mmCIF file of C-alpha atoms in Angstrom:
data_model
loop_
_atom_site.group_PDB
_atom_site.id
_atom_site.type_symbol
_atom_site.label_atom_id
_atom_site.label_comp_id
_atom_site.label_asym_id
_atom_site.label_seq_id
_atom_site.Cartn_x
_atom_site.Cartn_y
_atom_site.Cartn_z
ATOM 1 C CA ALA A 234 15.388 -9.815 6.665
ATOM 2 C CA GLY A 235 14.378 -7.987 4.072
ATOM 3 C CA SER A 236 14.189 -7.595 0.207
ATOM 4 C CA VAL A 237 13.829 -4.645 -2.638
ATOM 5 C CA VAL A 238 12.343 -4.388 -5.586
ATOM 6 C CA VAL A 239 12.588 -2.046 -8.635
ATOM 7 C CA LEU A 240 10.108 -1.775 -11.495
ATOM 8 C CA ASP A 241 10.025 0.318 -14.614
ATOM 9 C CA VAL A 242 6.622 2.038 -13.772
ATOM 10 C CA ALA A 243 5.962 1.709 -17.488
ATOM 11 C CA THR A 244 6.524 -1.348 -18.787
ATOM 12 C CA GLY A 245 6.482 -4.462 -15.617
ATOM 13 C CA GLU A 246 9.523 -5.196 -15.898
ATOM 14 C CA VAL A 247 12.068 -5.938 -12.195
ATOM 15 C CA LEU A 248 14.657 -4.256 -13.155
ATOM 16 C CA ALA A 249 16.184 -5.444 -9.851
ATOM 17 C CA MET A 250 15.196 -7.550 -6.671
ATOM 18 C CA VAL A 251 17.113 -9.059 -3.879
ATOM 19 C CA SER A 252 16.904 -10.733 -0.676
ATOM 20 C CA LEU A 253 18.510 -10.526 2.861
ATOM 21 C CA PRO A 254 19.122 -13.021 4.012
ATOM 22 C CA SER A 255 21.105 -14.462 1.134
ATOM 23 C CA TYR A 256 23.246 -17.164 -1.067
ATOM 24 C CA ASN A 257 25.868 -18.259 -3.065
ATOM 25 C CA PRO A 258 23.929 -19.518 -5.927
ATOM 26 C CA ASN A 259 27.319 -21.126 -6.842
ATOM 27 C CA SER A 260 28.121 -22.906 -3.664
ATOM 28 C CA PRO A 261 23.966 -23.902 -2.390
ATOM 29 C CA GLY A 262 25.628 -26.752 -0.127
ATOM 30 C CA GLY A 263 25.005 -25.874 3.762
ATOM 31 C CA VAL A 264 22.718 -23.355 2.925
ATOM 32 C CA SER A 265 19.529 -23.313 5.236
ATOM 33 C CA PRO A 266 16.469 -23.507 2.874
ATOM 34 C CA ASP A 267 15.582 -20.120 4.573
ATOM 35 C CA ALA A 268 18.258 -18.511 2.391
ATOM 36 C CA ARG A 269 16.974 -19.945 -0.644
ATOM 37 C CA ARG A 270 13.172 -17.649 -0.233
ATOM 38 C CA ASN A 271 12.944 -15.501 -2.191
ATOM 39 C CA ARG A 272 11.669 -13.013 0.180
ATOM 40 C CA ALA A 273 10.304 -10.611 -2.757
ATOM 41 C CA VAL A 274 7.576 -12.276 -3.789
ATOM 42 C CA THR A 275 6.978 -15.416 -1.240
ATOM 43 C CA ASP A 276 6.524 -14.369 2.504
ATOM 44 C CA LEU A 277 3.601 -11.805 3.476
ATOM 45 C CA LEU A 278 3.932 -9.091 5.568
ATOM 46 C CA GLU A 279 1.101 -5.871 6.820
ATOM 47 C CA PRO A 280 1.837 -3.672 4.310
ATOM 48 C CA GLY A 281 1.453 -0.336 7.026
ATOM 49 C CA SER A 282 1.445 3.375 6.334
ATOM 50 C CA THR A 283 2.761 2.219 2.419
ATOM 51 C CA MET A 284 -0.937 1.436 2.492
ATOM 52 C CA LYS A 285 -1.535 5.395 3.089
ATOM 53 C CA PRO A 286 -1.358 6.574 0.152
ATOM 54 C CA ILE A 287 -3.884 3.737 -1.627
ATOM 55 C CA THR A 288 -6.045 4.664 1.161
ATOM 56 C CA ILE A 289 -6.397 8.293 -0.052
ATOM 57 C CA ALA A 290 -6.704 7.529 -3.840
ATOM 58 C CA ALA A 291 -9.644 5.519 -3.347
ATOM 59 C CA ALA A 292 -11.782 8.395 -1.207
ATOM 60 C CA LEU A 293 -10.077 10.815 -3.883
ATOM 61 C CA GLU A 294 -11.500 8.628 -6.747
ATOM 62 C CA LYS A 295 -14.616 8.462 -5.256
ATOM 63 C CA GLY A 296 -15.118 12.116 -4.864
ATOM 64 C CA VAL A 297 -15.719 12.046 -1.214
ATOM 65 C CA ILE A 298 -12.810 13.981 -0.573
ATOM 66 C CA THR A 299 -10.320 16.543 -1.942
ATOM 67 C CA PRO A 300 -6.612 17.637 -2.006
ATOM 68 C CA THR A 301 -7.623 20.749 0.291
ATOM 69 C CA SER A 302 -10.481 18.564 2.559
ATOM 70 C CA SER A 303 -9.290 19.327 6.199
ATOM 71 C CA PHE A 304 -9.841 16.519 8.885
ATOM 72 C CA ASP A 305 -9.399 17.140 12.605
ATOM 73 C CA THR A 306 -7.155 14.941 14.044
ATOM 74 C CA ASN A 307 -7.073 16.463 17.741
ATOM 75 C CA PRO A 308 -6.050 15.102 20.693
ATOM 76 C CA GLY A 309 -3.484 12.544 18.317
ATOM 77 C CA TRP A 310 -6.339 10.138 18.464
ATOM 78 C CA ILE A 311 -9.779 8.474 17.731
ATOM 79 C CA PRO A 312 -11.644 5.217 18.971
ATOM 80 C CA ASN A 313 -11.378 1.446 17.394
ATOM 81 C CA GLY A 314 -13.942 0.395 19.186
ATOM 82 C CA ARG A 315 -13.388 -0.920 22.664
ATOM 83 C CA PHE A 316 -9.454 0.390 20.583
ATOM 84 C CA LYS A 317 -7.562 3.738 20.056
ATOM 85 C CA THR A 318 -6.141 4.269 17.183
ATOM 86 C CA SER A 319 -3.083 6.648 17.699
ATOM 87 C CA ASP A 320 -0.637 8.941 15.788
ATOM 88 C CA PHE A 321 2.606 9.517 17.268
ATOM 89 C CA ARG A 322 2.052 12.970 18.359
ATOM 90 C CA ASN A 323 -0.851 14.806 18.292
ATOM 91 C CA TYR A 324 -0.978 17.053 14.595
ATOM 92 C CA GLY A 325 -3.837 18.983 14.799
ATOM 93 C CA VAL A 326 -5.910 19.853 11.866
ATOM 94 C CA LEU A 327 -4.664 18.910 8.509
ATOM 95 C CA ASP A 328 -4.914 18.989 5.115
ATOM 96 C CA THR A 329 -5.825 15.918 2.866
ATOM 97 C CA ALA A 330 -1.919 15.844 1.810
ATOM 98 C CA GLY A 331 -1.366 16.244 5.947
ATOM 99 C CA ILE A 332 -2.107 13.260 5.957
ATOM 100 C CA ILE A 333 0.398 11.008 3.672
ATOM 101 C CA THR A 334 3.086 14.312 4.518
ATOM 102 C CA LYS A 335 3.006 12.919 8.721
ATOM 103 C CA SER A 336 1.782 9.285 8.366
ATOM 104 C CA SER A 337 -1.123 10.041 10.257
ATOM 105 C CA ASN A 338 -3.116 6.902 11.449
ATOM 106 C CA VAL A 339 -6.194 8.921 12.669
ATOM 107 C CA GLY A 340 -6.558 10.597 9.245
ATOM 108 C CA SER A 341 -6.425 7.591 6.961
ATOM 109 C CA SER A 342 -9.085 6.253 9.146
ATOM 110 C CA MET A 343 -11.204 9.146 9.140
ATOM 111 C CA VAL A 344 -10.994 9.157 5.207
ATOM 112 C CA VAL A 345 -11.505 5.186 5.542
ATOM 113 C CA HIS A 346 -15.065 5.990 7.273
ATOM 114 C CA LYS A 347 -16.180 8.548 4.080
ATOM 115 C CA LEU A 348 -16.324 4.913 1.818
ATOM 116 C CA GLU A 349 -18.405 2.074 1.688
ATOM 117 C CA ASP A 350 -17.226 -0.875 2.831
ATOM 118 C CA ARG A 351 -17.126 -2.825 -0.780
ATOM 119 C CA TYR A 352 -16.120 0.109 -2.868
ATOM 120 C CA PHE A 353 -12.750 0.256 0.043
ATOM 121 C CA TYR A 354 -12.369 -3.486 -1.036
ATOM 122 C CA GLN A 355 -12.811 -3.698 -4.404
ATOM 123 C CA PHE A 356 -10.819 -0.884 -5.044
ATOM 124 C CA VAL A 357 -7.981 -2.367 -2.729
ATOM 125 C CA HIS A 358 -8.153 -5.731 -5.190
ATOM 126 C CA ASN A 359 -7.768 -4.050 -8.251
ATOM 127 C CA MET A 360 -4.537 -2.048 -7.284
ATOM 128 C CA GLY A 361 -2.949 -5.997 -6.730
ATOM 129 C CA TYR A 362 -3.825 -7.119 -2.592
ATOM 130 C CA GLY A 363 -5.161 -10.144 -2.116
ATOM 131 C CA ARG A 364 -4.437 -11.590 -5.691
ATOM 132 C CA SER A 365 -0.708 -13.150 -7.238
ATOM 133 C CA THR A 366 0.641 -10.247 -9.202
ATOM 134 C CA GLN A 367 0.694 -13.180 -12.253
ATOM 135 C CA SER A 368 4.799 -12.545 -12.743
ATOM 136 C CA GLY A 369 4.917 -15.893 -13.218
ATOM 137 C CA PHE A 370 7.780 -16.531 -10.406
ATOM 138 C CA PRO A 371 7.280 -20.258 -8.625
ATOM 139 C CA GLY A 372 5.229 -20.096 -5.637
ATOM 140 C CA GLU A 373 5.017 -16.424 -5.743
ATOM 141 C CA ALA A 374 1.692 -15.858 -2.564
ATOM 142 C CA ALA A 375 -1.248 -14.185 -3.255
ATOM 143 C CA GLY A 376 -1.793 -11.944 -0.047
ATOM 144 C CA LEU A 377 -4.280 -11.870 2.554
ATOM 145 C CA LEU A 378 -7.325 -9.896 1.933
ATOM 146 C CA PRO A 379 -10.141 -10.624 3.949
ATOM 147 C CA GLU A 380 -13.703 -9.705 1.653
ATOM 148 C CA PRO A 381 -15.899 -7.071 3.444
ATOM 149 C CA SER A 382 -18.122 -9.855 5.062
ATOM 150 C CA ARG A 383 -15.235 -11.785 6.885
ATOM 151 C CA TRP A 384 -13.965 -7.613 9.065
ATOM 152 C CA SER A 385 -14.917 -7.646 11.933
ATOM 153 C CA GLY A 386 -16.512 -4.473 13.731
ATOM 154 C CA THR A 387 -12.598 -3.036 13.792
ATOM 155 C CA ASP A 388 -10.926 -4.227 11.180
ATOM 156 C CA LYS A 389 -11.524 -1.407 7.904
ATOM 157 C CA GLN A 390 -10.386 0.793 9.940
ATOM 158 C CA VAL A 391 -6.554 -0.753 10.915
ATOM 159 C CA MET A 392 -6.898 -1.706 7.017
ATOM 160 C CA SER A 393 -6.986 1.975 5.959
ATOM 161 C CA TYR A 394 -2.862 2.237 7.559
ATOM 162 C CA GLY A 395 -2.013 -1.141 6.975
ATOM 163 C CA TYR A 396 -2.792 -3.982 8.801
ATOM 164 C CA ARG A 397 -5.548 -6.513 9.156
ATOM 165 C CA MET A 398 -4.494 -8.037 5.416
ATOM 166 C CA ALA A 399 -1.096 -9.440 4.523
ATOM 167 C CA VAL A 400 0.706 -8.669 1.357
ATOM 168 C CA THR A 401 4.162 -9.865 -1.080
ATOM 169 C CA PRO A 402 7.073 -6.800 -1.523
ATOM 170 C CA MET A 403 6.182 -7.654 -5.060
ATOM 171 C CA GLN A 404 2.441 -6.434 -4.513
ATOM 172 C CA ILE A 405 3.900 -3.625 -2.876
ATOM 173 C CA ALA A 406 5.652 -2.205 -5.109
ATOM 174 C CA HIS A 407 3.383 -2.634 -8.212
ATOM 175 C CA ALA A 408 0.820 -0.941 -6.100
ATOM 176 C CA TYR A 409 3.308 2.080 -6.546
ATOM 177 C CA ALA A 410 3.835 1.608 -9.707
ATOM 178 C CA THR A 411 0.563 1.997 -10.582
ATOM 179 C CA LEU A 412 0.165 5.397 -8.911
ATOM 180 C CA GLY A 413 3.774 6.287 -10.774
ATOM 181 C CA ASN A 414 1.903 4.625 -14.300
ATOM 182 C CA HIS A 415 -0.509 7.470 -14.064
ATOM 183 C CA GLY A 416 -2.619 4.643 -12.871
ATOM 184 C CA VAL A 417 -2.586 1.858 -15.383
ATOM 185 C CA SER A 418 -1.545 -1.213 -13.457
ATOM 186 C CA VAL A 419 1.342 -3.332 -15.959
ATOM 187 C CA PRO A 420 1.845 -6.680 -14.255
ATOM 188 C CA PRO A 421 5.335 -7.184 -13.509
ATOM 189 C CA THR A 422 6.915 -9.787 -15.713
ATOM 190 C CA PHE A 423 11.014 -11.152 -15.716
ATOM 191 C CA VAL A 424 11.216 -10.704 -19.314
ATOM 192 C CA LYS A 425 12.305 -8.150 -20.590
ATOM 193 C CA GLY A 426 9.456 -6.858 -23.815
ATOM 194 C CA HIS A 427 6.665 -9.020 -22.353
ATOM 195 C CA ALA A 428 4.560 -6.853 -20.502
ATOM 196 C CA GLY A 429 0.898 -8.188 -19.559
ATOM 197 C CA ASP A 430 -2.208 -6.807 -20.440
ATOM 198 C CA ALA A 431 -2.287 -2.774 -18.876
ATOM 199 C CA ARG A 432 -5.446 -1.734 -17.168
ATOM 200 C CA GLU A 433 -6.230 1.379 -15.613
ATOM 201 C CA VAL A 434 -7.943 1.288 -12.254
ATOM 202 C CA LEU A 435 -7.500 4.725 -10.671
ATOM 203 C CA SER A 436 -7.879 8.114 -13.067
ATOM 204 C CA PRO A 437 -4.695 10.055 -14.477
ATOM 205 C CA LYS A 438 -5.337 12.746 -12.321
ATOM 206 C CA VAL A 439 -6.294 11.389 -8.490
ATOM 207 C CA ALA A 440 -2.638 9.136 -9.581
ATOM 208 C CA GLY A 441 -1.231 12.604 -10.165
ATOM 209 C CA GLU A 442 -2.419 13.921 -7.845
ATOM 210 C CA VAL A 443 -1.190 11.123 -4.535
ATOM 211 C CA MET A 444 2.121 11.030 -6.357
ATOM 212 C CA ARG A 445 1.753 14.675 -4.960
ATOM 213 C CA MET A 446 1.107 14.268 -2.377
ATOM 214 C CA MET A 447 4.007 11.236 -1.176
ATOM 215 C CA GLN A 448 6.942 13.409 -2.470
ATOM 216 C CA THR A 449 6.318 15.696 0.640
ATOM 217 C CA VAL A 450 7.142 13.190 3.100
ATOM 218 C CA THR A 451 10.973 14.043 1.523
ATOM 219 C CA GLU A 452 10.669 17.376 1.969
ATOM 220 C CA PRO A 453 10.304 20.132 5.390
ATOM 221 C CA GLY A 454 8.166 18.778 7.463
ATOM 222 C CA GLY A 455 7.668 15.106 6.375
ATOM 223 C CA THR A 456 8.588 12.185 7.935
ATOM 224 C CA GLY A 457 10.780 10.755 5.686
ATOM 225 C CA THR A 458 13.498 13.641 5.005
ATOM 226 C CA ARG A 459 16.923 11.891 4.841
ATOM 227 C CA ALA A 460 14.957 9.451 1.545
ATOM 228 C CA ALA A 461 14.986 13.796 -0.599
#
């Protein structure tokens, strides 16, 4: 199964939305209820590596790192309680952009440990996770973003790269639209010209820095060059 959401970052308007498996609405008979679900707003998933730019943005906004900060990810893993957080391979020393370029779990872990629990939680919540986007679509899920009081000793580290939390594809698109809209969050809407109340959740400077870092994923040395 899969889904796609395309948003206008400035207005929050849903330009396109699709879920598969799908069905023909002109002939709904004999179709399983599973195929009639709008997965983009009702289904929850762990956001995985799409979370890393948000973790980086939180740390840049707080001022605990800069775009040129250095992180020694040797030997390619870092302890997490009784467990280990590992990268695809050992990326050695990375700067802040490199954490996103290489999609480094270890780098994200090192960054999040510089942030207070409550600040990190509140920043992610302000980006739209753990709450409905208020798009107005029936049955829209709010997702799951546990409060710090409910975290175990390993939760914060794995949350930095997108686990122990659950979001909808719409929420991911909305969070990325906020980065693309210079840090201004605009509620998604299905009605053209009906933008909700916009609010700035991070500085335009930080939003621009993170956008530039995200672009490096598609450039030589990145993990998504075919997306260029």
